[in-house]
XYZ file of C-alpha atoms in Angstrom:
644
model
C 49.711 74.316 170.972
C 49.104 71.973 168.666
C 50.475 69.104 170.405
C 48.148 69.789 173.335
C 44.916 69.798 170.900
C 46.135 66.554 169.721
C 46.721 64.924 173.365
C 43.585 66.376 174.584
C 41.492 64.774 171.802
C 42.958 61.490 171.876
C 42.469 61.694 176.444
C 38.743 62.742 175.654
C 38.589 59.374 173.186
C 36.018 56.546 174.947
C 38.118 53.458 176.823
C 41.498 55.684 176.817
C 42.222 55.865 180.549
C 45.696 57.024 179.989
C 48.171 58.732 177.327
C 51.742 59.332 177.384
C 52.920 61.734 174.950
C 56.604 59.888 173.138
C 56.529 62.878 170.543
C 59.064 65.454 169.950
C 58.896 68.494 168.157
C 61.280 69.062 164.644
C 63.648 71.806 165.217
C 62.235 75.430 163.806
C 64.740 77.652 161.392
C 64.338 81.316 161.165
C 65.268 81.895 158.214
C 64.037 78.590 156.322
C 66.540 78.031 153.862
C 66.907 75.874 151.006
C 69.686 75.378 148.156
C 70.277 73.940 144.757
C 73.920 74.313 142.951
C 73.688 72.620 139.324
C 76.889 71.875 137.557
C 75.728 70.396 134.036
C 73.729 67.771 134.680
C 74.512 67.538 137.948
C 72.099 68.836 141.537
C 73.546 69.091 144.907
C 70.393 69.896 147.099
C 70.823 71.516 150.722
C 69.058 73.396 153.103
C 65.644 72.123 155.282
C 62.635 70.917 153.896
C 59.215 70.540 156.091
C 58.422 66.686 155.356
C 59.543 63.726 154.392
C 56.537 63.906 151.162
C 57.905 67.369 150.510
C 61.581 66.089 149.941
C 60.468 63.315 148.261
C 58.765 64.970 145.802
C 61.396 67.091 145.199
C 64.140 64.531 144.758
C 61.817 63.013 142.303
C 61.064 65.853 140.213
C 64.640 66.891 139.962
C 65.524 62.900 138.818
C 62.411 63.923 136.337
C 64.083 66.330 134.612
C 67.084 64.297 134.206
C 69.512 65.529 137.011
C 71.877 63.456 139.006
C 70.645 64.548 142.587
C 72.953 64.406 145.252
C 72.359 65.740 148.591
C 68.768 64.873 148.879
C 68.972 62.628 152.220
C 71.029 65.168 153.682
C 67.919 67.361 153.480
C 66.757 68.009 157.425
C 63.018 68.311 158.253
C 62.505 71.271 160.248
C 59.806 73.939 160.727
C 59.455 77.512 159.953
C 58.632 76.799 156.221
C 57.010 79.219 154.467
C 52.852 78.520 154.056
C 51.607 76.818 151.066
C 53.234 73.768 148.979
C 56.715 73.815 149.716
C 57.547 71.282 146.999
C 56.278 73.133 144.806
C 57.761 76.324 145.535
C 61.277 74.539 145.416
C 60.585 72.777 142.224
C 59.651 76.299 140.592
C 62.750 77.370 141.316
C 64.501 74.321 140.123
C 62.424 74.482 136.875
C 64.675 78.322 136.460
C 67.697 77.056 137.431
C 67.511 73.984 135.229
C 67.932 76.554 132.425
C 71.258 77.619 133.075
C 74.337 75.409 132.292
C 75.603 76.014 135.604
C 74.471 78.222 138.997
C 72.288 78.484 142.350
C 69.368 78.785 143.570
C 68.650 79.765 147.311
C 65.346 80.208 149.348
C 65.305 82.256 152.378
C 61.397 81.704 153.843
C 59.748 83.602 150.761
C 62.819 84.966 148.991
C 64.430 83.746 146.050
C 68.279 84.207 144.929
C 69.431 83.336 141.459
C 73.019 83.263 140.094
C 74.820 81.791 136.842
C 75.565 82.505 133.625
C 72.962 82.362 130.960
C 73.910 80.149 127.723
C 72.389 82.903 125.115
C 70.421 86.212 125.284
C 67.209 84.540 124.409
C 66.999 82.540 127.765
C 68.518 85.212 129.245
C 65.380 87.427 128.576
C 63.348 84.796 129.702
C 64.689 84.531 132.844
C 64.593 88.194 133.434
C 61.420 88.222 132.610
C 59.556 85.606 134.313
C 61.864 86.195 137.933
C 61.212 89.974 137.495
C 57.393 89.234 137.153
C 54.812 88.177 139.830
C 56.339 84.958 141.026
C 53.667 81.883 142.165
C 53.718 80.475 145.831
C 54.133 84.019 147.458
C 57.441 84.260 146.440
C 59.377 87.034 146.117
C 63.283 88.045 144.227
C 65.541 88.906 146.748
C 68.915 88.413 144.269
C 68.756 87.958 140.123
C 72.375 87.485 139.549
C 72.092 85.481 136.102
C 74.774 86.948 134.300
C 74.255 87.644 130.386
C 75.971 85.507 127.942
C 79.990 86.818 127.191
C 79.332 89.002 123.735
C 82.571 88.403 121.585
C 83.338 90.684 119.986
C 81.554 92.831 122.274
C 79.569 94.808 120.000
C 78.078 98.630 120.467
C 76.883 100.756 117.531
C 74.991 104.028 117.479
C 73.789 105.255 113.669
C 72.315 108.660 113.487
C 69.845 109.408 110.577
C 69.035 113.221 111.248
C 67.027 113.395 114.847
C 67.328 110.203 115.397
C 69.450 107.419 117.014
C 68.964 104.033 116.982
C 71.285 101.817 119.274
C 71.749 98.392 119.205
C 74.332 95.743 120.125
C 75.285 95.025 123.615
C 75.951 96.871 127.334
C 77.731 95.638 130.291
C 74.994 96.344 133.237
C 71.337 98.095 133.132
C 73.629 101.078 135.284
C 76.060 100.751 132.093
C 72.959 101.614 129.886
C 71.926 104.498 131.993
C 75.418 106.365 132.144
C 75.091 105.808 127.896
C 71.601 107.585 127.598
C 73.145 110.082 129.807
C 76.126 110.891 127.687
C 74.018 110.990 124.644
C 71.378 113.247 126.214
C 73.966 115.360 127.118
C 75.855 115.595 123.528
C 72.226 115.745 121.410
C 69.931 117.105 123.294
C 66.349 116.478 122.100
C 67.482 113.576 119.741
C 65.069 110.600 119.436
C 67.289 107.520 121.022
C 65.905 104.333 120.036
C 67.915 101.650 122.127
C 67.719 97.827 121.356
C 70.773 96.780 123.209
C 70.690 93.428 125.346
C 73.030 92.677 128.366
C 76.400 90.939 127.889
C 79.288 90.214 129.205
C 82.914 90.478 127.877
C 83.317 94.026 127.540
C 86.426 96.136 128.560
C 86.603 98.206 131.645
C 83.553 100.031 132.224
C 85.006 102.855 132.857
C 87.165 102.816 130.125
C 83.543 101.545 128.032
C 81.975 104.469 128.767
C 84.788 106.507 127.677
C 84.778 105.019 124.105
C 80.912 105.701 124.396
C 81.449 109.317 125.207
C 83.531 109.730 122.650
C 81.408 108.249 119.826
C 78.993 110.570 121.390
C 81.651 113.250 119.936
C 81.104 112.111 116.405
C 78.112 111.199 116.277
C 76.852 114.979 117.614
C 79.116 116.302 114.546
C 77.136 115.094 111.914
C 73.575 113.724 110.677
C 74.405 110.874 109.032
C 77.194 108.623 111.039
C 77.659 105.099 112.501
C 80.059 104.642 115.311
C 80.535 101.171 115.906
C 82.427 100.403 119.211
C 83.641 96.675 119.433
C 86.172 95.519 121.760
C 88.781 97.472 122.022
C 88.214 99.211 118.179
C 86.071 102.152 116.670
C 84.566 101.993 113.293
C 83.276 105.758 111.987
C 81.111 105.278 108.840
C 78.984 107.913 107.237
C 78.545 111.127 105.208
C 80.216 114.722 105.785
C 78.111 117.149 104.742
C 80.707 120.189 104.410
C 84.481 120.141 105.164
C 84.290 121.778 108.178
C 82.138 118.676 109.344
C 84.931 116.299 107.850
C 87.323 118.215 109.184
C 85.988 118.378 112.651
C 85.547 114.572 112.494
C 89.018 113.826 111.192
C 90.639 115.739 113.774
C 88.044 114.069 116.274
C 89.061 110.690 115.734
C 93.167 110.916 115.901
C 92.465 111.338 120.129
C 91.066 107.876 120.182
C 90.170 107.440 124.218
C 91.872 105.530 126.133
C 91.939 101.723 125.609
C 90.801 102.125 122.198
C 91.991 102.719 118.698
C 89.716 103.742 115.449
C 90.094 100.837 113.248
C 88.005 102.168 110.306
C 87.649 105.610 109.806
C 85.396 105.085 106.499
C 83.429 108.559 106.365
C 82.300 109.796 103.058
C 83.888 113.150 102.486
C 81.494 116.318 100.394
C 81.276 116.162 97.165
C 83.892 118.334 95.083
C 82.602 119.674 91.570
C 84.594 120.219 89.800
C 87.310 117.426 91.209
C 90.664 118.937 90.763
C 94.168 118.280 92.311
C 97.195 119.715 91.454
C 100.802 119.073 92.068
C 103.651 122.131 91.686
C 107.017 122.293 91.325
C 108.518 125.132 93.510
C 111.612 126.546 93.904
C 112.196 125.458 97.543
C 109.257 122.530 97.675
C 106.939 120.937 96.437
C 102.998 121.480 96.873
C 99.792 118.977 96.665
C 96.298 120.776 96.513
C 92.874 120.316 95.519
C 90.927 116.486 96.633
C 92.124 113.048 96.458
C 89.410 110.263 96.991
C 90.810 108.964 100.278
C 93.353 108.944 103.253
C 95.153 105.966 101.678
C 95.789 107.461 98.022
C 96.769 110.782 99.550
C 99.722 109.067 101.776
C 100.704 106.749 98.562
C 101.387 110.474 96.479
C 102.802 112.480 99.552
C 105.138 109.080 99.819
C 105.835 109.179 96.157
C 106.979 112.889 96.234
C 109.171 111.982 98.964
C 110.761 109.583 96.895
C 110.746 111.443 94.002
C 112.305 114.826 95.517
C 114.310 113.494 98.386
C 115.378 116.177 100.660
C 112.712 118.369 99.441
C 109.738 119.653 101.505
C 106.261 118.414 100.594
C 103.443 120.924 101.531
C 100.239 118.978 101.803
C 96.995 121.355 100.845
C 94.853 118.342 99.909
C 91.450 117.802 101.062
C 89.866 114.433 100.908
C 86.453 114.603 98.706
C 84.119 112.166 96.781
C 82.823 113.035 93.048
C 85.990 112.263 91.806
C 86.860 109.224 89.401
C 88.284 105.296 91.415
C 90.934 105.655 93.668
C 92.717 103.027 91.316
C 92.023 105.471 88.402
C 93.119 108.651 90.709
C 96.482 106.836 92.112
C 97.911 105.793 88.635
C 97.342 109.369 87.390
C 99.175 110.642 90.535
C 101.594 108.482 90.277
C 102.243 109.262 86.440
C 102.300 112.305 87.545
C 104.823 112.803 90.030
C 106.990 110.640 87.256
C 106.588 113.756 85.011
C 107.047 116.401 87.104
C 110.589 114.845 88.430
C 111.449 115.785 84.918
C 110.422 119.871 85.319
C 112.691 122.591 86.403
C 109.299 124.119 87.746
C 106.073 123.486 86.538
C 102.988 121.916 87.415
C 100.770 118.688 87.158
C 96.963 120.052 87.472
C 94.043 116.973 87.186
C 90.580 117.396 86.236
C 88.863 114.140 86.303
C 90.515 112.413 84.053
C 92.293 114.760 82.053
C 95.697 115.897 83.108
C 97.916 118.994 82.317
C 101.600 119.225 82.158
C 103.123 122.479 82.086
C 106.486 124.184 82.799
C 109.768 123.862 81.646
C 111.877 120.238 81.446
C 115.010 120.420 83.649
C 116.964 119.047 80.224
C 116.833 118.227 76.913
C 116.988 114.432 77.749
C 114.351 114.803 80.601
C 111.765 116.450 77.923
C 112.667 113.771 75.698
C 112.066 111.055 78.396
C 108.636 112.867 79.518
C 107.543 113.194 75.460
C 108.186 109.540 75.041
C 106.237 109.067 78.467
C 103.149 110.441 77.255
C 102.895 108.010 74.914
C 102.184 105.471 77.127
C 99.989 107.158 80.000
C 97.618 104.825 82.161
C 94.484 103.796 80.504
C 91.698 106.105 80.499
C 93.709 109.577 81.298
C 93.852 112.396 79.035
C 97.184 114.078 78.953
C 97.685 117.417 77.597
C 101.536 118.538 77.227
C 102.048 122.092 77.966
C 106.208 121.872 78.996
C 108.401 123.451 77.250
C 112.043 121.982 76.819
C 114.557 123.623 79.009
C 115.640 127.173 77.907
C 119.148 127.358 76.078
C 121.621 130.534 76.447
C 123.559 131.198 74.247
C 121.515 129.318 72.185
C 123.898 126.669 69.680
C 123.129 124.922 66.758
C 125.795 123.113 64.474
C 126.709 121.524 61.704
C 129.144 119.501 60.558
C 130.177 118.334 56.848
C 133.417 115.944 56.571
C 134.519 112.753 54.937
C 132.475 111.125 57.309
C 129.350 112.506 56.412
C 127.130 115.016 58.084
C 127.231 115.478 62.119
C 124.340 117.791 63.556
C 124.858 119.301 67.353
C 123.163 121.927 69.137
C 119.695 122.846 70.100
C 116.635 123.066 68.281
C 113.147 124.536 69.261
C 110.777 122.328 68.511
C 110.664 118.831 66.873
C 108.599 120.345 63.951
C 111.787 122.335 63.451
C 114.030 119.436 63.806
C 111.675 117.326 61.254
C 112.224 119.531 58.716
C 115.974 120.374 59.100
C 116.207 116.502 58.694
C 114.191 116.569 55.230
C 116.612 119.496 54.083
C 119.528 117.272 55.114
C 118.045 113.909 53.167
C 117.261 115.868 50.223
C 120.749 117.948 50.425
C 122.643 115.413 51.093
C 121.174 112.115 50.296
C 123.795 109.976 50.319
C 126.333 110.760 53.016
C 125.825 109.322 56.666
C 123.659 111.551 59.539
C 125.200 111.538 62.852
C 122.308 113.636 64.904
C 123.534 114.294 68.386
C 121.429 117.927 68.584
C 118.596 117.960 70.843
C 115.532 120.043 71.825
C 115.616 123.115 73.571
C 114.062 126.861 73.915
C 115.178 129.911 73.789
C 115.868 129.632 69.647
C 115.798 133.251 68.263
C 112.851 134.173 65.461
C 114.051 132.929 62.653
C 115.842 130.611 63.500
C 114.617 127.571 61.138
C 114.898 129.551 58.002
C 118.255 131.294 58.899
C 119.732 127.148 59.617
C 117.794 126.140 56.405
C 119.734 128.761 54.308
C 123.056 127.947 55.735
C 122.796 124.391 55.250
C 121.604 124.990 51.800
C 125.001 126.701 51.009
C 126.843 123.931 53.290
C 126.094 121.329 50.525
C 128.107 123.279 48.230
C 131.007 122.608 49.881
C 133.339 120.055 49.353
C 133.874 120.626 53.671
C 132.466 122.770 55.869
C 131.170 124.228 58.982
C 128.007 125.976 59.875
C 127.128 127.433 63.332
C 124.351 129.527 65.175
C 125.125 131.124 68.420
C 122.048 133.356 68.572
C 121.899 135.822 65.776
C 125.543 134.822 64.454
C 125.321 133.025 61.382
C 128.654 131.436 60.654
C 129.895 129.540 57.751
C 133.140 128.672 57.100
C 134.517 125.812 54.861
C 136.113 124.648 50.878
C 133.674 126.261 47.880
C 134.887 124.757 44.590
C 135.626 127.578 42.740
C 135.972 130.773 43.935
C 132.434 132.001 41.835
C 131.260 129.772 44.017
C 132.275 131.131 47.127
C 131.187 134.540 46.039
C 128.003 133.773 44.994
C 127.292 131.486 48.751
C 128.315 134.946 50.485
C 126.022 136.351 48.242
C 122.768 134.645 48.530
C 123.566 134.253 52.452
C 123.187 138.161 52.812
C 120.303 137.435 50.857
C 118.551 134.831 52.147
C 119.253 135.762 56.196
C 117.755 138.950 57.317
C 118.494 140.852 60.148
C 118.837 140.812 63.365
C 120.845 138.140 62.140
C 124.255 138.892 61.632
C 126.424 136.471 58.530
C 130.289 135.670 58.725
C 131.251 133.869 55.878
C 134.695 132.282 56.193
C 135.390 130.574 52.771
C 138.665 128.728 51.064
C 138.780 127.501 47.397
C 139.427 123.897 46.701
C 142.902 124.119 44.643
C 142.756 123.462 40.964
C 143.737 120.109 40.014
C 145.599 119.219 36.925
C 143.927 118.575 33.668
C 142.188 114.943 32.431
C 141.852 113.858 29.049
C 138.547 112.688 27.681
C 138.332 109.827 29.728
C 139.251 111.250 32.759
C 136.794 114.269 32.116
C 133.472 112.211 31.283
C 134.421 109.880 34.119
C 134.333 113.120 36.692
C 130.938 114.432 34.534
C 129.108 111.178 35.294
C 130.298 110.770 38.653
C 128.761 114.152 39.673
C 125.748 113.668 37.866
C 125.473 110.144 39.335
C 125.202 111.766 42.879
C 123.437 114.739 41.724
C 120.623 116.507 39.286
C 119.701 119.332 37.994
C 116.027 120.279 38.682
C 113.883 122.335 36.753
C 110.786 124.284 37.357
C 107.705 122.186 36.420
C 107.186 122.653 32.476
C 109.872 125.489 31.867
C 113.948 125.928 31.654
C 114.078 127.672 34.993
C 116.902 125.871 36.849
C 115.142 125.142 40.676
C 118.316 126.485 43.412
C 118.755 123.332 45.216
C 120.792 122.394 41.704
C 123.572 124.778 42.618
C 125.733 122.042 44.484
C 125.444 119.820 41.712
C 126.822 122.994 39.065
C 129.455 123.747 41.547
C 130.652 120.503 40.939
C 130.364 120.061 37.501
C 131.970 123.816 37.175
C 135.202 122.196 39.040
C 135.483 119.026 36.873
C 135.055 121.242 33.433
C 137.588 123.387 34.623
C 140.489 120.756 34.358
C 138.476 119.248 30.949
C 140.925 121.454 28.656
C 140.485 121.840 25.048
C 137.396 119.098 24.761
C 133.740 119.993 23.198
C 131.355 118.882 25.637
C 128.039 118.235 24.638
C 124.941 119.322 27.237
C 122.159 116.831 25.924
C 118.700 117.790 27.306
C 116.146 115.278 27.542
C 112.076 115.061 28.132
C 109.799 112.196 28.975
C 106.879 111.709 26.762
C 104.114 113.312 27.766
C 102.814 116.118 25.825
C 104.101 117.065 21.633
C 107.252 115.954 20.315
C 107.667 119.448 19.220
C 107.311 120.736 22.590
C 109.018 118.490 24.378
C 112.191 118.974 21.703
C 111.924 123.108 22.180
C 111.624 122.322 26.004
C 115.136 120.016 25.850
C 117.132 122.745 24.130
C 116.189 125.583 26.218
C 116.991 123.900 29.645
C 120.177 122.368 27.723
C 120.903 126.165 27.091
C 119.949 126.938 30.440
C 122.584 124.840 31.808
C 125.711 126.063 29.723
C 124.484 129.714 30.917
C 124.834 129.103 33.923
C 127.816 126.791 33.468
C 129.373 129.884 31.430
C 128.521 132.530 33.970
C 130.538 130.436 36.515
C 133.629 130.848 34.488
C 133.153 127.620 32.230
C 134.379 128.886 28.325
C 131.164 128.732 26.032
C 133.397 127.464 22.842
C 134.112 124.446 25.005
C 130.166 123.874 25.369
C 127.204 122.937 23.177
C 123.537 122.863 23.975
C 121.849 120.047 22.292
C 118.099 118.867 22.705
C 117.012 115.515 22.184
C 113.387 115.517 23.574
C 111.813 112.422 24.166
C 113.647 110.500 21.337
C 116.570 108.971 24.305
C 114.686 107.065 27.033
C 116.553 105.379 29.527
C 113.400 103.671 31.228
C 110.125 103.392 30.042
C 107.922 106.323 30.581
C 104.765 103.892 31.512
C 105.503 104.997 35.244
C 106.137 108.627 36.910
C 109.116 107.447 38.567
C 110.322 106.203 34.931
C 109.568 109.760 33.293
C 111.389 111.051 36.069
C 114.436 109.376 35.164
C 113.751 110.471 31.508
C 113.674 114.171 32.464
C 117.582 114.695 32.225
C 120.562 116.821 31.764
C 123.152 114.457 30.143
C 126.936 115.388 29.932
C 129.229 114.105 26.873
C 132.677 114.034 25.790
C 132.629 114.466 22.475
C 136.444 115.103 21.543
C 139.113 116.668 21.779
C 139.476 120.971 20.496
C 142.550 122.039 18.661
C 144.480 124.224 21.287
């Protein structure tokens, strides 16, 4: 039609007589297409363009923007372009596609196809929003297929703060981020979701995606407070349990991880326990943990340590993880110590309150309570130990001891190491200078009584030259060499004394033999040796011979014995504190005290004469207290011979 108009006009002009029409018509395309593919800085144009000026523009403003254009007189003139600037349409297009590193662009009369892969989410958005828009030149979006930058990791959290959820992080497709309001609609109904996801690629499976999503939907419609975090192929749970039904609920929750997917981080804050107590007890067929421990990881380090501890044994796990408690470092070593001590129990029990721990029960042996006593000693910083165990019970119940040339030997059991303290101080004072071999060790089950029925034997044990003493329960044996048989009477005496029933006494007792008689010499040299190794104490101020002398008069009985036919002179003496006159009265009575006794035991008084010297015979000075000590003194002398 046109081409008629314009051969018409130009017949119609003035002087033209004739005109033949040379022109041919450009091809027409239904649809008019057009396409750019950009590889970095790189344009391959195709397609149809509706003039010469049109593609030349086109080429140019590509070159403009830096490209290396090929293609562009390959482009083929045709009709069937869309109305309006054509140019300008195309270089709109190119202007979108220029922001992608690589892609298309294709134009189909009005409509407009768009694929690549967007560098970041920012241009991303800005494609999506200007191509989604009202687009210049009438045209229209027939294809956006820009793909979102690849997310690594490929991040998706949801935190819940009561009623409300906020999302953010990234989803695989706008259909991907319908099916996930879905699912959370249909776990919290009524909830307030606040998304700020973006598109992304790089996630896993969408299918498998949504999965994870449901099942942080799980958790997350447990409790008010939670973050599930879904990235890659792991699942972070962070938050706070509000009972222990909810942290129970959400611990059994997250062991059926979906498929595809692991939890990673399970980092939920159990409830609070007050008071925070654990215990551990030792039963007869196992072994049981109760009460809270501050996390998953310190309660497998003790259920692992019991297992070491009792191999074989079965471990009953009551625990309960809570928070309110003291550090997990703090907690561990405690539990740790712990277990130590009660490897050392028979039964008992290991009960923590904060940071002070109880020990109670009964040690399997003497050694093990003697191992766990010296353990307490050095319990971890910070933790407050109270010992309740009691050392392993003994039946019959033994308790020995031994005096020989070699000195003293001590075997058995003994209650408590009060008890044993003292027996010691009776044996140092008793027998000072002879060697202590201790083998005895702790252990209950003593009788009552026991301590002062073991102090009186061994009280009448150093008054023999050799002996035994035993316990076995409420038999009280002695047995052993007495010096004289006075002696041995008078130990079988104040035994039935001294030890009370229930106790019974068996007294088993031999009498060193007589030896033959010494002259002077001999005599004073036996007088001073026992009185080297011995004393005779007095009450404080009177005559009054104290009875821990009695070994030391058994002695001196034996020795005067064999002194035949001598005088022997008992010299008091008195340090010099207080009156002369006193102190010379006070040396003649507990001289006379002496032979009394001396006599009683058999000794003959003519042989014996009481003499008191006061404070006139110092051996030391008397400046210090352990000097008037040493003056305070029972001195023995061999005066000479007595006419038979």
């Amino acid at each position: 039609m046109a081409r008629e108009k314009v051969r018409k006009s130009l017949e119609d002009m003035f002087g033209v007589r004739v005109v033949r029409d040379a022109t041919t018509l450009l091809p027409e395309r239904r649809p008019f297409t057009f396409s750019a593919v950009k590889d970095g800085k790189a344009i391959a144009l195709a397609g149809y363009v509706p003039s010469v000026a049109a593609r030349e523009r086109i080429i140019s403003t590509a070159r403009q923007a830096g490209f290396i254009v090929s293609g562009g007189d390959q482009l083929v003139r045709a009709r069937g372009a869309p109305p309006g600037d054509f140019a300008a349409l195309v270089n709109f297009s190119l202007k979108q596609l220029e922001q992608l590193p690589s892609g298309r662009i294709t134009i189909a009369d009005h409509a407009l196809s768009i694929e690549g892969r967007a560098p970041d989410l920012k241009i991303y958005d800005e494609l999506a929003e200007v191509l989604r828009g009202a687009l210049p030149y009438g045209l229209t979006l027939a294809r956006f297929a820009v793909r979102p930058p690849v997310a690594s990791p490929f991040l998706w959290s949801a935190s819940r703060e009561g009623n409300t959820l906020r999302l953010s992080g990234y989803v695989p497709s706008e259909a991907a981020r319908a099916d996930v309001k879905a699912i959370l609609d249909e776990a919290m109904p009524g909830l307030d979701v606040r998304d700020d996801t973006h598109l992304a690629d790089g996630a896993p499976s969408t299918d498998l995606w949504l999965k994870a999503v449901r099942f942080a939907a799980d958790l997350l419609s447990q409790a008010r407070q939670l973050q599930v975090s879904i990235a890659d192929s792991g699942i972070s749970v962070e938050g706070i349990a509000a009972t222990f039904d909810m942290f129970d609920v959400l611990s059994r929750v997250r062991r059926n991880s979906p498929e595809g997917f692991q939890v990673a981080r399970f980092a939920v804050q159990p409830p609070r326990a007050v008071p925070f107590v654990w215990k551990l007890q030792r039963l007869p067929d196992s072994v049981q943990m109760s009460g809270y421990a501050p996390s998953e990881e310190t309660r497998r380090l003790l259920s692992d340590a019991l297992r070491s501890a009792f191999p074989g044994v079965p471990i009953r796990d009551e625990m309960r993880l809570a928070s309110g408690g003291p550090s997990s470092e703090m907690w561990a070593a405690a539990a740790n110590f712990a277990v130590a001590q009660l490897a050392r129990l028979r039964s008992g029990r290991a009960e923590a309150r904060g940071a002070r721990l109880i020990l109670s029960g009964e040690a399997l042996d003497s050694a093990a309570f003697s191992s766990l006593t010296t353990a307490l000693e050095h319990s971890p910083a910070g933790l407050t130990v109270e010992n309740e165990v009691n050392p392993p019970r003994i039946s019959p119940y033994v308790f020995s001891a031994r005096r020989d040339k070699n000195g003293i030997t001590l075997s058995g059991f003994y209650p408590t190491q009060k008890a044993h303290d003292y027996l010691r101080q009776i044996l140092m004072r008793g027998f000072p200078e002879e060697a202590v071999t201790d083998v005895s060790a702790i252990g209950a089950g003593a009788p009552e009584g026991f301590q002062s029925a073991v102090e009186a034997g061994l009280r009448q044990l150093e008054r023999l030259q050799r002996g035994d003493l035993s316990l076995t329960d409420l038999q009280l044996r002695l047995s052993g060499l007495a010096f004289t048989t006075a002696a041995a009477d008078h130990i079988r005496a104040v035994l039935e004394k001294s030890v009370k029933p229930p106790f019974n006494i068996d007294v088993e007792l031999s009498v060193v033999p007589e030896g033959a008689p010494v002259d002077g010499p001999e005599c004073q040299a036996g007088l001073s040796e026992v009185m080297a190794h011995g004393t005779i104490l007095f009450d404080t101020g009177s005559a009054s011979i104290d009875a821990a002398s009695q070994a030391t008069l058994d002695r001196l009985v034996y020795i005067l014995q064999r002194c035949a036919n001598m005088r022997i002179e008992v010299a008091g003496h008195t340090d010099s504190q207080g009156f002369s006159r006193s102190n010379q009265r006070l040396s003649e009575t507990r001289a006379q005290a002496v032979v009394d006794v001396l006599e009683a035991a058999g000794v003959s008084a003519s042989h014996l004469e009481a003499v008191g010297y006061g404070a006139t015979q110092p051996v030391v000075s008397n400046e210090t207290e352990e000097g008037r000590a040493k003056n305070r003194r029972i001195e023995f002398l061999v005066k000479e011979a007595q006419t038979p």
